[in-house]
Coordinates of C-alpha atoms and ligand atoms in Angstrom, one line a residue:
M1 CA -18.5 -106.3 20.8
Q2 CA -15.8 -108.3 19.0
H3 CA -16.7 -109.6 15.5
E4 CA -15.9 -113.2 15.1
A5 CA -15.1 -114.8 11.8
A6 CA -16.2 -118.2 10.6
S7 CA -12.8 -119.6 11.6
G8 CA -13.2 -118.1 15.0
I9 CA -10.5 -115.4 14.9
T10 CA -11.3 -112.3 16.9
E11 CA -11.0 -108.8 15.6
T12 CA -7.8 -108.2 17.7
Q13 CA -6.2 -111.3 16.2
Y14 CA -7.2 -110.2 12.8
L15 CA -5.7 -106.7 13.2
R16 CA -2.5 -108.2 14.6
S17 CA -2.3 -110.6 11.7
L18 CA -2.7 -107.7 9.2
L19 CA 0.1 -105.8 10.9
R20 CA 2.4 -108.9 10.8
A21 CA 1.7 -109.5 7.2
T22 CA 2.6 -105.9 6.4
R23 CA 5.7 -105.9 8.5
D24 CA 6.9 -109.2 7.1
Y25 CA 6.6 -107.8 3.6
T26 CA 8.7 -109.8 1.1
D27 CA 6.9 -109.3 -2.2
V28 CA 4.0 -107.2 -3.2
A29 CA 1.8 -110.0 -4.6
D30 CA 2.5 -112.4 -1.7
T31 CA 1.8 -109.8 0.9
A32 CA -1.4 -108.6 -0.8
E33 CA -2.6 -112.2 -1.0
R34 CA -2.0 -112.8 2.7
I35 CA -4.0 -109.7 3.5
L36 CA -6.8 -110.7 1.1
K37 CA -7.0 -114.1 2.7
L38 CA -7.2 -112.8 6.2
T39 CA -9.9 -110.3 5.3
A40 CA -12.0 -112.8 3.4
E41 CA -11.7 -115.1 6.4
M42 CA -12.7 -112.3 8.8
T43 CA -15.7 -111.2 6.7
R44 CA -16.7 -114.7 5.6
A45 CA -16.4 -113.7 1.9
E46 CA -16.6 -116.3 -0.8
G47 CA -13.8 -114.8 -2.8
G48 CA -12.0 -111.6 -3.5
R49 CA -9.5 -109.8 -5.6
V50 CA -6.9 -107.1 -5.0
L51 CA -5.5 -104.9 -7.7
L52 CA -2.5 -102.7 -7.0
F53 CA -1.3 -100.3 -9.7
V54 CA 2.3 -100.4 -8.7
E55 CA 5.4 -101.6 -10.5
P56 CA 5.3 -104.6 -11.0
H57 CA 1.5 -104.5 -11.3
A58 CA 0.0 -106.8 -8.6
S59 CA -3.3 -108.6 -9.1
V60 CA -4.2 -111.4 -6.7
S61 CA -7.4 -113.2 -6.3
I62 CA -8.8 -115.9 -4.1
G63 CA -12.1 -117.8 -4.1
A64 CA -13.5 -121.2 -4.4
G65 CA -14.1 -121.9 -8.1
E66 CA -14.7 -119.8 -11.2
S67 CA -18.1 -118.4 -10.1
W68 CA -16.5 -116.6 -7.2
R69 CA -14.1 -114.6 -9.2
V70 CA -14.2 -111.1 -10.7
S71 CA -11.8 -110.1 -13.4
D72 CA -9.2 -107.3 -13.2
D73 CA -11.2 -105.4 -15.9
Q74 CA -14.4 -105.7 -13.9
L75 CA -12.8 -104.4 -10.8
A76 CA -10.8 -101.7 -12.5
T77 CA -14.0 -100.4 -14.2
V78 CA -15.8 -100.2 -10.8
L79 CA -12.7 -98.5 -9.3
G80 CA -12.5 -96.1 -12.2
N81 CA -16.0 -94.9 -11.4
M82 CA -15.3 -94.4 -7.7
L83 CA -13.9 -91.2 -6.4
P84 CA -10.8 -91.3 -4.2
G85 CA -11.8 -91.2 -0.6
M86 CA -15.2 -92.6 -1.3
A87 CA -16.6 -95.1 1.2
L88 CA -17.1 -98.8 0.6
E89 CA -19.4 -99.5 -2.2
P90 CA -21.8 -102.5 -2.5
V91 CA -21.7 -103.6 -6.2
T92 CA -23.3 -106.4 -8.2
F93 CA -21.1 -108.1 -10.7
G94 CA -23.1 -109.9 -13.5
K95 CA -21.6 -113.3 -14.3
N96 CA -22.2 -114.1 -18.0
G97 CA -26.0 -114.0 -17.6
Q98 CA -25.8 -116.5 -14.7
R99 CA -26.2 -115.5 -11.1
S100 CA -25.0 -112.1 -9.9
L101 CA -22.3 -111.7 -7.3
Q102 CA -22.7 -109.4 -4.5
A103 CA -19.5 -107.5 -3.7
V104 CA -18.0 -104.8 -1.6
V105 CA -15.4 -102.7 -3.4
A106 CA -13.0 -100.5 -1.6
P107 CA -10.6 -98.1 -3.3
I108 CA -7.1 -98.0 -1.9
D109 CA -6.1 -94.5 -2.3
T110 CA -3.6 -92.0 -1.1
E111 CA -3.4 -88.9 -3.3
R112 CA -4.4 -90.9 -6.4
T113 CA -5.9 -94.3 -6.6
V114 CA -3.4 -97.0 -6.2
G115 CA -5.7 -99.9 -6.5
G116 CA -8.7 -101.6 -5.0
L117 CA -10.0 -104.5 -3.0
A118 CA -13.2 -106.5 -3.9
L119 CA -14.8 -109.0 -1.6
L120 CA -17.5 -111.3 -3.0
F121 CA -20.5 -112.6 -1.0
R122 CA -23.4 -114.9 -1.5
P123 CA -26.6 -113.2 -2.8
G124 CA -28.7 -112.1 0.1
R125 CA -25.9 -111.9 2.6
E126 CA -26.2 -108.8 4.9
L127 CA -23.4 -106.5 4.1
A128 CA -23.9 -103.8 6.8
G129 CA -21.2 -103.5 9.4
L130 CA -18.4 -104.9 7.2
S131 CA -16.5 -101.6 6.9
D132 CA -14.9 -102.0 10.3
M133 CA -13.2 -105.1 9.1
I134 CA -12.4 -104.0 5.6
E135 CA -10.9 -100.6 6.4
P136 CA -7.9 -102.0 8.3
A137 CA -7.2 -104.3 5.3
V138 CA -7.4 -101.2 3.0
D139 CA -4.9 -99.5 5.3
A140 CA -2.6 -102.5 5.2
L141 CA -2.8 -102.7 1.4
R142 CA -2.0 -99.0 1.1
A143 CA 1.1 -99.6 3.2
V144 CA 2.0 -102.5 0.9
A145 CA 1.6 -100.3 -2.2
G146 CA 3.8 -97.6 -0.6
R147 CA 6.4 -100.1 0.2
A148 CA 6.3 -101.5 -3.4
R149 CA 6.7 -98.1 -4.8
F150 CA 9.6 -97.3 -2.5
E151 CA 11.4 -100.5 -3.5
A152 CA 10.8 -99.8 -7.2
N153 CA 12.1 -96.2 -6.9
E154 CA 15.0 -96.9 -4.5
G155 CA 17.0 -98.7 -7.1
R156 CA 16.4 -96.1 -9.8
L157 CA 16.5 -92.7 -8.1
P158 CA 20.2 -92.7 -7.2
L159 CA 21.1 -93.8 -10.7
L160 CA 19.0 -91.0 -12.2
A161 CA 20.4 -88.4 -9.8
A162 CA 24.0 -89.6 -10.7
A163 CA 23.2 -89.4 -14.4
L164 CA 21.7 -85.9 -14.2
G165 CA 24.6 -84.9 -11.8
A166 CA 27.2 -85.9 -14.4
L167 CA 25.7 -83.7 -17.1
S168 CA 27.6 -80.5 -17.7
R169 CA 24.3 -78.9 -18.9
P170 CA 22.3 -77.3 -16.0
V171 CA 19.1 -79.3 -15.5
V172 CA 16.2 -78.6 -13.1
V173 CA 13.4 -81.2 -12.5
L174 CA 10.1 -79.4 -11.9
S175 CA 6.7 -80.6 -10.6
S176 CA 3.6 -80.1 -12.8
R177 CA 3.1 -76.8 -10.8
Y178 CA 6.7 -75.7 -11.6
D179 CA 8.0 -76.3 -8.1
V180 CA 11.6 -77.3 -7.9
I181 CA 12.2 -81.0 -7.3
Y182 CA 15.9 -81.3 -8.1
L183 CA 18.9 -79.3 -9.4
N184 CA 21.8 -81.1 -10.9
H185 CA 25.3 -79.9 -10.0
A186 CA 25.6 -77.6 -13.1
A187 CA 22.2 -76.0 -12.2
E188 CA 23.4 -75.4 -8.7
V189 CA 26.3 -73.5 -10.1
A190 CA 24.1 -71.6 -12.6
F191 CA 21.6 -70.6 -10.0
G192 CA 24.1 -70.1 -7.2
T193 CA 22.2 -72.4 -4.8
V194 CA 22.2 -76.0 -3.7
S195 CA 19.6 -78.5 -4.6
E196 CA 18.5 -79.2 -1.0
Q197 CA 17.8 -75.5 -0.4
A198 CA 15.9 -75.1 -3.7
E199 CA 13.7 -78.2 -3.4
G200 CA 10.1 -77.4 -2.9
L201 CA 10.5 -73.7 -3.9
P202 CA 8.4 -72.3 -6.8
L203 CA 10.6 -71.8 -9.8
A204 CA 10.1 -68.0 -9.6
D205 CA 12.0 -68.1 -6.2
L206 CA 15.2 -69.5 -7.7
P207 CA 17.7 -66.7 -8.1
G208 CA 16.9 -64.7 -11.3
C209 CA 14.2 -67.1 -12.4
A210 CA 11.1 -64.9 -12.0
P211 CA 11.1 -63.9 -15.7
V212 CA 11.3 -67.6 -16.7
A213 CA 8.5 -68.5 -14.4
A214 CA 6.4 -65.6 -15.7
A215 CA 7.0 -66.6 -19.3
L216 CA 6.0 -70.2 -18.4
A217 CA 2.8 -69.0 -16.9
D218 CA 2.0 -67.3 -20.2
G219 CA 2.7 -70.6 -22.0
G220 CA 6.1 -69.5 -23.4
L221 CA 9.8 -69.5 -22.6
P222 CA 12.4 -66.7 -22.9
E223 CA 14.9 -67.3 -25.7
E224 CA 17.7 -66.4 -23.4
W225 CA 18.3 -66.3 -19.7
A226 CA 21.2 -64.9 -17.7
R227 CA 21.5 -64.4 -13.9
Q228 CA 22.3 -60.9 -12.8
G229 CA 26.0 -60.5 -12.2
S230 CA 26.9 -63.6 -14.2
E231 CA 28.4 -63.4 -17.7
R232 CA 27.0 -66.7 -18.7
V233 CA 24.0 -66.7 -21.1
Y234 CA 21.7 -69.7 -21.4
A235 CA 18.9 -70.8 -23.8
P236 CA 16.2 -72.6 -21.7
E237 CA 14.4 -75.6 -23.0
L238 CA 11.4 -77.3 -21.3
T239 CA 10.5 -81.0 -21.8
P240 CA 7.3 -82.4 -20.3
L241 CA 7.9 -85.7 -18.3
E242 CA 5.7 -88.7 -18.8
N243 CA 4.5 -88.9 -15.3
G244 CA 3.8 -85.2 -14.9
G245 CA 6.3 -82.5 -14.2
Y246 CA 9.0 -81.0 -16.4
L247 CA 12.7 -81.1 -17.2
L248 CA 14.1 -77.6 -17.6
A249 CA 17.5 -77.7 -19.3
L250 CA 19.7 -74.8 -20.0
D251 CA 22.0 -74.6 -23.0
D252 CA 25.1 -72.5 -22.4
I253 CA 25.2 -70.1 -25.4
T254 CA 27.7 -67.6 -23.9
R255 CA 30.4 -68.6 -26.5
Y256 CA 28.0 -68.0 -29.5
K257 CA 26.9 -64.7 -28.1
K258 CA 30.5 -63.6 -27.8
L259 CA 31.3 -64.8 -31.3
D260 CA 28.3 -63.0 -32.6
R261 CA 29.4 -59.8 -31.0
N262 CA 32.9 -60.1 -32.3
H263 CA 31.6 -60.7 -35.7
A264 CA 29.3 -57.7 -35.5
E265 CA 32.2 -55.5 -34.3
F266 CA 34.4 -56.7 -37.1
I267 CA 31.8 -56.0 -39.7
H268 CA 31.3 -52.6 -38.2
V269 CA 34.9 -51.6 -38.4
V270 CA 35.6 -53.1 -41.8
S271 CA 32.5 -51.6 -43.5
H272 CA 33.2 -48.2 -41.9
D273 CA 36.8 -48.2 -43.1
L274 CA 35.8 -49.3 -46.7
R275 CA 33.4 -46.4 -47.1
G276 CA 36.1 -43.7 -47.1
P277 CA 38.3 -44.9 -50.0
M278 CA 35.2 -45.8 -52.0
T279 CA 33.8 -42.3 -51.6
S280 CA 37.0 -40.7 -52.8
A281 CA 37.3 -43.1 -55.7
F282 CA 33.8 -42.2 -56.8
G283 CA 34.7 -38.5 -56.5
F284 CA 37.8 -38.8 -58.7
A285 CA 35.8 -40.9 -61.2
S286 CA 33.1 -38.2 -61.4
I287 CA 35.8 -35.6 -62.2
L288 CA 37.2 -37.9 -64.9
E289 CA 33.7 -38.4 -66.2
S290 CA 33.1 -34.6 -66.7
T291 CA 36.6 -34.2 -68.3
L292 CA 36.0 -37.0 -70.7
E293 CA 32.5 -35.6 -71.5
E294 CA 34.0 -32.3 -72.4
A295 CA 36.6 -33.9 -74.5
G296 CA 33.9 -36.1 -76.2
D297 CA 36.0 -39.2 -75.6
Q298 CA 33.1 -41.7 -75.7
P299 CA 35.1 -45.0 -75.3
K300 CA 36.8 -43.8 -72.1
L301 CA 33.6 -42.1 -70.9
H302 CA 31.9 -45.5 -71.2
M303 CA 34.6 -47.2 -69.2
T304 CA 34.5 -44.5 -66.5
R305 CA 30.8 -44.8 -66.1
K306 CA 31.3 -48.6 -65.7
I307 CA 33.8 -47.9 -62.9
M308 CA 31.3 -45.5 -61.3
S309 CA 28.4 -48.0 -61.5
G310 CA 30.7 -50.6 -59.9
I311 CA 31.6 -48.3 -57.1
T312 CA 27.9 -47.4 -56.5
Q313 CA 27.1 -51.2 -56.2
L314 CA 30.0 -51.6 -53.8
V315 CA 28.8 -48.7 -51.7
A316 CA 25.3 -50.2 -51.6
L317 CA 26.7 -53.5 -50.6
V318 CA 28.9 -52.1 -47.8
E319 CA 26.0 -49.9 -46.6
N320 CA 23.7 -53.0 -46.3
I321 CA 26.4 -55.0 -44.5
Q322 CA 26.9 -52.1 -42.1
D323 CA 23.2 -51.5 -41.5
A324 CA 22.5 -55.2 -41.0
G325 CA 25.2 -55.2 -38.3
R326 CA 24.3 -52.1 -36.5
Y327 CA 20.5 -52.3 -36.8
D328 CA 20.4 -56.0 -35.7
P329 CA 18.0 -55.8 -32.6
E330 CA 20.1 -58.6 -30.9
T331 CA 23.7 -57.6 -31.5
G332 CA 23.6 -54.2 -33.0
F333 CA 25.0 -51.1 -31.2
Y334 CA 23.2 -48.4 -33.1
Q335 CA 22.0 -45.4 -31.1
M336 CA 18.7 -44.3 -32.5
L337 CA 18.4 -40.6 -33.3
R338 CA 14.7 -39.7 -33.3
V339 CA 13.5 -36.5 -34.9
P340 CA 10.0 -35.4 -36.0
V341 CA 9.5 -36.5 -39.6
H342 CA 6.7 -35.9 -42.2
L343 CA 6.9 -39.3 -43.8
S344 CA 5.2 -38.1 -47.0
D345 CA 8.0 -35.5 -47.4
L346 CA 10.6 -38.1 -46.8
V347 CA 9.2 -40.5 -49.4
E348 CA 8.8 -37.7 -51.9
S349 CA 12.5 -36.8 -51.6
I350 CA 13.5 -40.5 -51.9
V351 CA 11.5 -40.9 -55.0
A352 CA 12.8 -37.6 -56.5
Q353 CA 16.4 -38.7 -56.1
Y354 CA 16.0 -42.4 -56.9
L355 CA 17.9 -43.5 -60.0
I356 CA 16.3 -46.3 -61.9
P357 CA 18.9 -48.4 -63.9
P358 CA 18.9 -47.3 -67.5
D359 CA 17.9 -50.9 -68.7
K360 CA 14.6 -50.7 -66.9
H361 CA 11.6 -48.5 -67.8
L362 CA 9.9 -48.5 -64.5
K363 CA 7.7 -45.7 -63.1
L364 CA 7.7 -44.9 -59.4
E365 CA 4.2 -43.9 -58.3
L366 CA 3.6 -42.3 -54.9
C367 CA 0.3 -42.5 -53.0
C368 CA 0.2 -41.0 -49.5
D369 CA -2.9 -40.6 -47.2
P370 CA -3.6 -36.9 -46.7
D371 CA -3.0 -35.5 -43.3
L372 CA -0.6 -38.1 -42.0
P373 CA 0.5 -37.4 -38.5
L374 CA 4.0 -36.3 -37.7
V375 CA 6.1 -39.1 -36.3
N376 CA 9.2 -39.2 -34.1
V377 CA 11.4 -41.7 -35.8
D378 CA 15.0 -42.3 -36.8
R379 CA 15.0 -40.6 -40.3
V380 CA 18.1 -42.4 -41.6
M381 CA 16.8 -45.8 -40.6
I382 CA 13.4 -45.3 -42.1
E383 CA 15.0 -43.9 -45.3
R384 CA 17.3 -47.0 -45.5
A385 CA 14.3 -49.4 -45.1
I386 CA 12.3 -47.6 -47.8
I387 CA 15.2 -47.6 -50.2
N388 CA 15.8 -51.3 -49.6
L389 CA 12.2 -52.0 -50.5
I390 CA 12.3 -49.9 -53.7
D391 CA 15.7 -51.5 -54.7
N392 CA 14.1 -54.9 -54.4
A393 CA 10.9 -53.9 -56.3
V394 CA 13.2 -52.6 -59.1
K395 CA 15.5 -55.7 -59.0
Y396 CA 12.7 -58.3 -58.9
S397 CA 10.4 -56.6 -61.5
G398 CA 10.6 -57.0 -65.3
A399 CA 11.8 -54.2 -67.5
E400 CA 8.4 -52.5 -67.7
G401 CA 5.8 -51.5 -65.2
A402 CA 5.1 -49.4 -62.2
I403 CA 6.2 -49.5 -58.6
G404 CA 3.8 -48.0 -56.1
I405 CA 5.0 -46.5 -52.9
G406 CA 2.2 -45.9 -50.4
I407 CA 1.8 -44.5 -46.9
R408 CA -1.4 -44.9 -44.9
A409 CA -2.5 -44.5 -41.4
D410 CA -4.2 -47.7 -40.3
A411 CA -5.4 -49.0 -36.9
G412 CA -3.2 -46.9 -34.7
R413 CA -0.1 -47.3 -36.9
I414 CA 1.5 -45.9 -40.1
V415 CA 2.0 -48.5 -42.8
I416 CA 4.6 -47.9 -45.5
S417 CA 4.3 -50.2 -48.5
V418 CA 6.1 -50.8 -51.8
R419 CA 4.1 -52.7 -54.5
D420 CA 5.6 -54.2 -57.6
S421 CA 4.3 -56.3 -60.5
G422 CA 7.3 -58.6 -60.5
I423 CA 7.7 -62.4 -60.0
G424 CA 6.0 -62.6 -56.6
I425 CA 6.7 -64.9 -53.8
A426 CA 5.5 -68.4 -52.9
P427 CA 3.4 -68.6 -49.6
E428 CA 5.9 -70.9 -47.9
D429 CA 8.8 -68.5 -48.5
K430 CA 7.1 -65.4 -47.2
E431 CA 8.3 -65.5 -43.6
K432 CA 11.9 -66.7 -44.1
L433 CA 12.7 -63.8 -46.4
F434 CA 13.1 -61.5 -43.5
K435 CA 15.8 -63.6 -41.9
R436 CA 19.4 -62.6 -42.3
H437 CA 21.1 -63.8 -45.6
T438 CA 18.0 -65.5 -47.0
R439 CA 17.9 -65.5 -50.8
L440 CA 15.4 -67.6 -52.7
R441 CA 16.8 -70.3 -55.0
R442 CA 14.8 -69.5 -58.1
A443 CA 15.9 -69.6 -61.7
E444 CA 14.7 -66.0 -62.3
H445 CA 16.9 -64.8 -59.4
R446 CA 20.1 -66.3 -60.6
K447 CA 21.3 -63.2 -62.4
I448 CA 20.2 -60.7 -59.8
R449 CA 22.9 -59.8 -57.3
G450 CA 22.1 -59.5 -53.6
T451 CA 23.3 -60.2 -50.1
G452 CA 20.0 -61.4 -48.5
L453 CA 20.3 -58.5 -46.0
G454 CA 17.8 -56.0 -47.4
L455 CA 14.6 -57.4 -45.9
F456 CA 16.4 -58.2 -42.6
I457 CA 17.3 -54.5 -42.4
V458 CA 13.7 -53.5 -43.1
R459 CA 12.4 -55.7 -40.3
S460 CA 15.1 -54.6 -37.9
V461 CA 14.2 -50.9 -38.6
A462 CA 10.5 -51.7 -38.0
Q463 CA 11.4 -53.5 -34.7
H464 CA 13.5 -50.6 -33.5
H465 CA 10.3 -48.6 -33.8
Q466 CA 8.2 -51.3 -32.1
G467 CA 6.7 -52.3 -35.4
D468 CA 7.0 -55.2 -37.8
A469 CA 7.5 -56.0 -41.5
W470 CA 5.6 -58.4 -43.8
V471 CA 4.8 -59.3 -47.4
E472 CA 1.6 -60.0 -49.3
S473 CA 2.2 -61.6 -52.7
E474 CA 0.8 -63.8 -55.4
E475 CA 3.3 -65.7 -57.5
G476 CA 3.6 -64.3 -60.9
K477 CA 1.5 -61.2 -60.1
G478 CA 3.7 -59.2 -57.9
S479 CA 4.3 -58.4 -54.2
I480 CA 3.5 -55.7 -51.6
F481 CA 6.2 -55.4 -49.0
S482 CA 5.2 -53.3 -45.9
F483 CA 6.4 -52.2 -42.6
A484 CA 4.5 -50.5 -39.8
I485 CA 5.3 -47.9 -37.2
P486 CA 2.8 -47.9 -34.3
L487 CA 1.5 -44.5 -33.3
T488 CA 2.5 -45.0 -29.7
G489 CA 5.2 -44.3 -27.1
D490 CA 8.5 -42.8 -28.4
N491 CA 7.1 -42.8 -32.0
L492 CA 4.9 -39.8 -31.1
P493 CA 6.5 -36.3 -31.1
A494 CA 6.7 -35.0 -27.5
A495 CA 4.2 -32.2 -28.2
Q496 CA 1.4 -34.6 -29.2
Ligands
LIG1 P1 18.6 -59.5 -51.6 O1 17.7 -58.8 -52.5 O2 19.9 -58.8 -51.4 O3 18.9 -60.9 -52.0 P2 16.7 -59.2 -49.5 O4 16.7 -59.5 -48.1 O5 16.3 -57.8 -49.9 O6 18.0 -59.6 -50.1 O7 15.6 -60.1 -50.2 C1 15.6 -61.5 -49.8 C2 15.1 -62.3 -51.0 O8 13.7 -62.0 -51.0 C3 15.6 -62.0 -52.3 O9 16.8 -62.7 -52.6 C4 14.4 -62.4 -53.2 O10 14.5 -63.8 -53.5 C5 13.2 -62.1 -52.4 N1 12.6 -60.8 -52.7 C6 12.8 -59.6 -52.1 N2 12.1 -58.7 -52.6 C7 11.3 -59.2 -53.6 C8 10.3 -58.8 -54.5 N3 10.0 -57.5 -54.5 N4 9.8 -59.7 -55.4 C9 10.2 -61.0 -55.4 N5 11.1 -61.5 -54.5 C10 11.7 -60.6 -53.6

């Protein structure tokens, strides 16, 4: 049976009119209003309102007089409580303590709610059977919302694509599930694919991107990314987009990597070549020292010892520069030479040979856990790390006191610590000390020479053994610098 409205239009006429209104779309508000009017007429509603959350936001209402109107807020609240896909909902809107309005509210939804339609009826009016007439209106309004969204986007999308395309930096637009939406031209080159082919693929399926996708799934991002077979190296950066999804931009750091490598190679060659002449100068100065000692020539002996102390300082400096270059986990080219080592023996021999400067009266105290396991480590590296820590403890302590060197087995690792009772370190400085060339600007440090490389070397050595380095300190009371060697993997001697 055909429904017939108050004005006498049939259901067929109604459906045709809805279709025409949608087809003749000119403007979102006008078209929505036409549809609302037709539906109100068909259902004999007293008034109604349509809300469309599109750009520009459309809110149209019809009805005879104030009492037949609901506000955007009232309708939005009801819609907010309705689930997408839910059927028509009879609702009662209270009107400022006066009479209540009986309404039917229908959400207009596709994947997410795009708006709603409310029709208002006299109290007591039978509402059953209205859905057949309201549903086509909801369909028409959904089409209107889609059209509005298309019109809004059409102007912007080509402009955005052109802007991203002109960027020399590779950029990938990703959905909130990390599926590829768009690659700009530079990204097409970087990934060796074209945007059309990549669209819709999970990021992991872009050439070479599996590690990036895996890191994203763990909530991180790799510091560097390079596609196999390509010499370009990129630093990825992820920016969340306001409407969901992400922008993955890649910074080309190939040049910096190359410069870093050249710099490391240069330091390696220069520091290596400097060592030879310095060693022979020290040798000759020692011969001179013994001759002058025999002759009892105190003034010349004093000068010769000054020369020797200067050469020792130079050797220490060159050694640190050399170690910092070759041990650097990123750019170094040091080949580790692991041998089984008793760390307590190693530390004992370091302490026995350590020369405390004559102006300081510091005592080196050794404290090792008994029965420390044998470890398979690079002896030279570990020695250099320990010497650096003792050098610092001596440098940054006063003229008196003790320096404690401890080795303990602790939670599956061996921890080597050097404790001093020197000036200590402020909490905010603790982490940055381990970065290359970091020296604290403190009045007490002004007269103490250094390169800012010692602690960088200590951490690099620990990292080469899969461990780490850290400091515990209280300002004014002293510090404990430590590094750990985990008792796992290559650090264990083969027989164990
Ligand atoms: P350097 O001693 O050559 O400057 P390091 O990397 O060994 O370089 O140390 C970095 C900085 O950390 C030092 O400049 C100093 O400010 C601080 N530091 C290192 N060891 C100690 C210590 N034992 N006590 C106080 N400050 C220290």
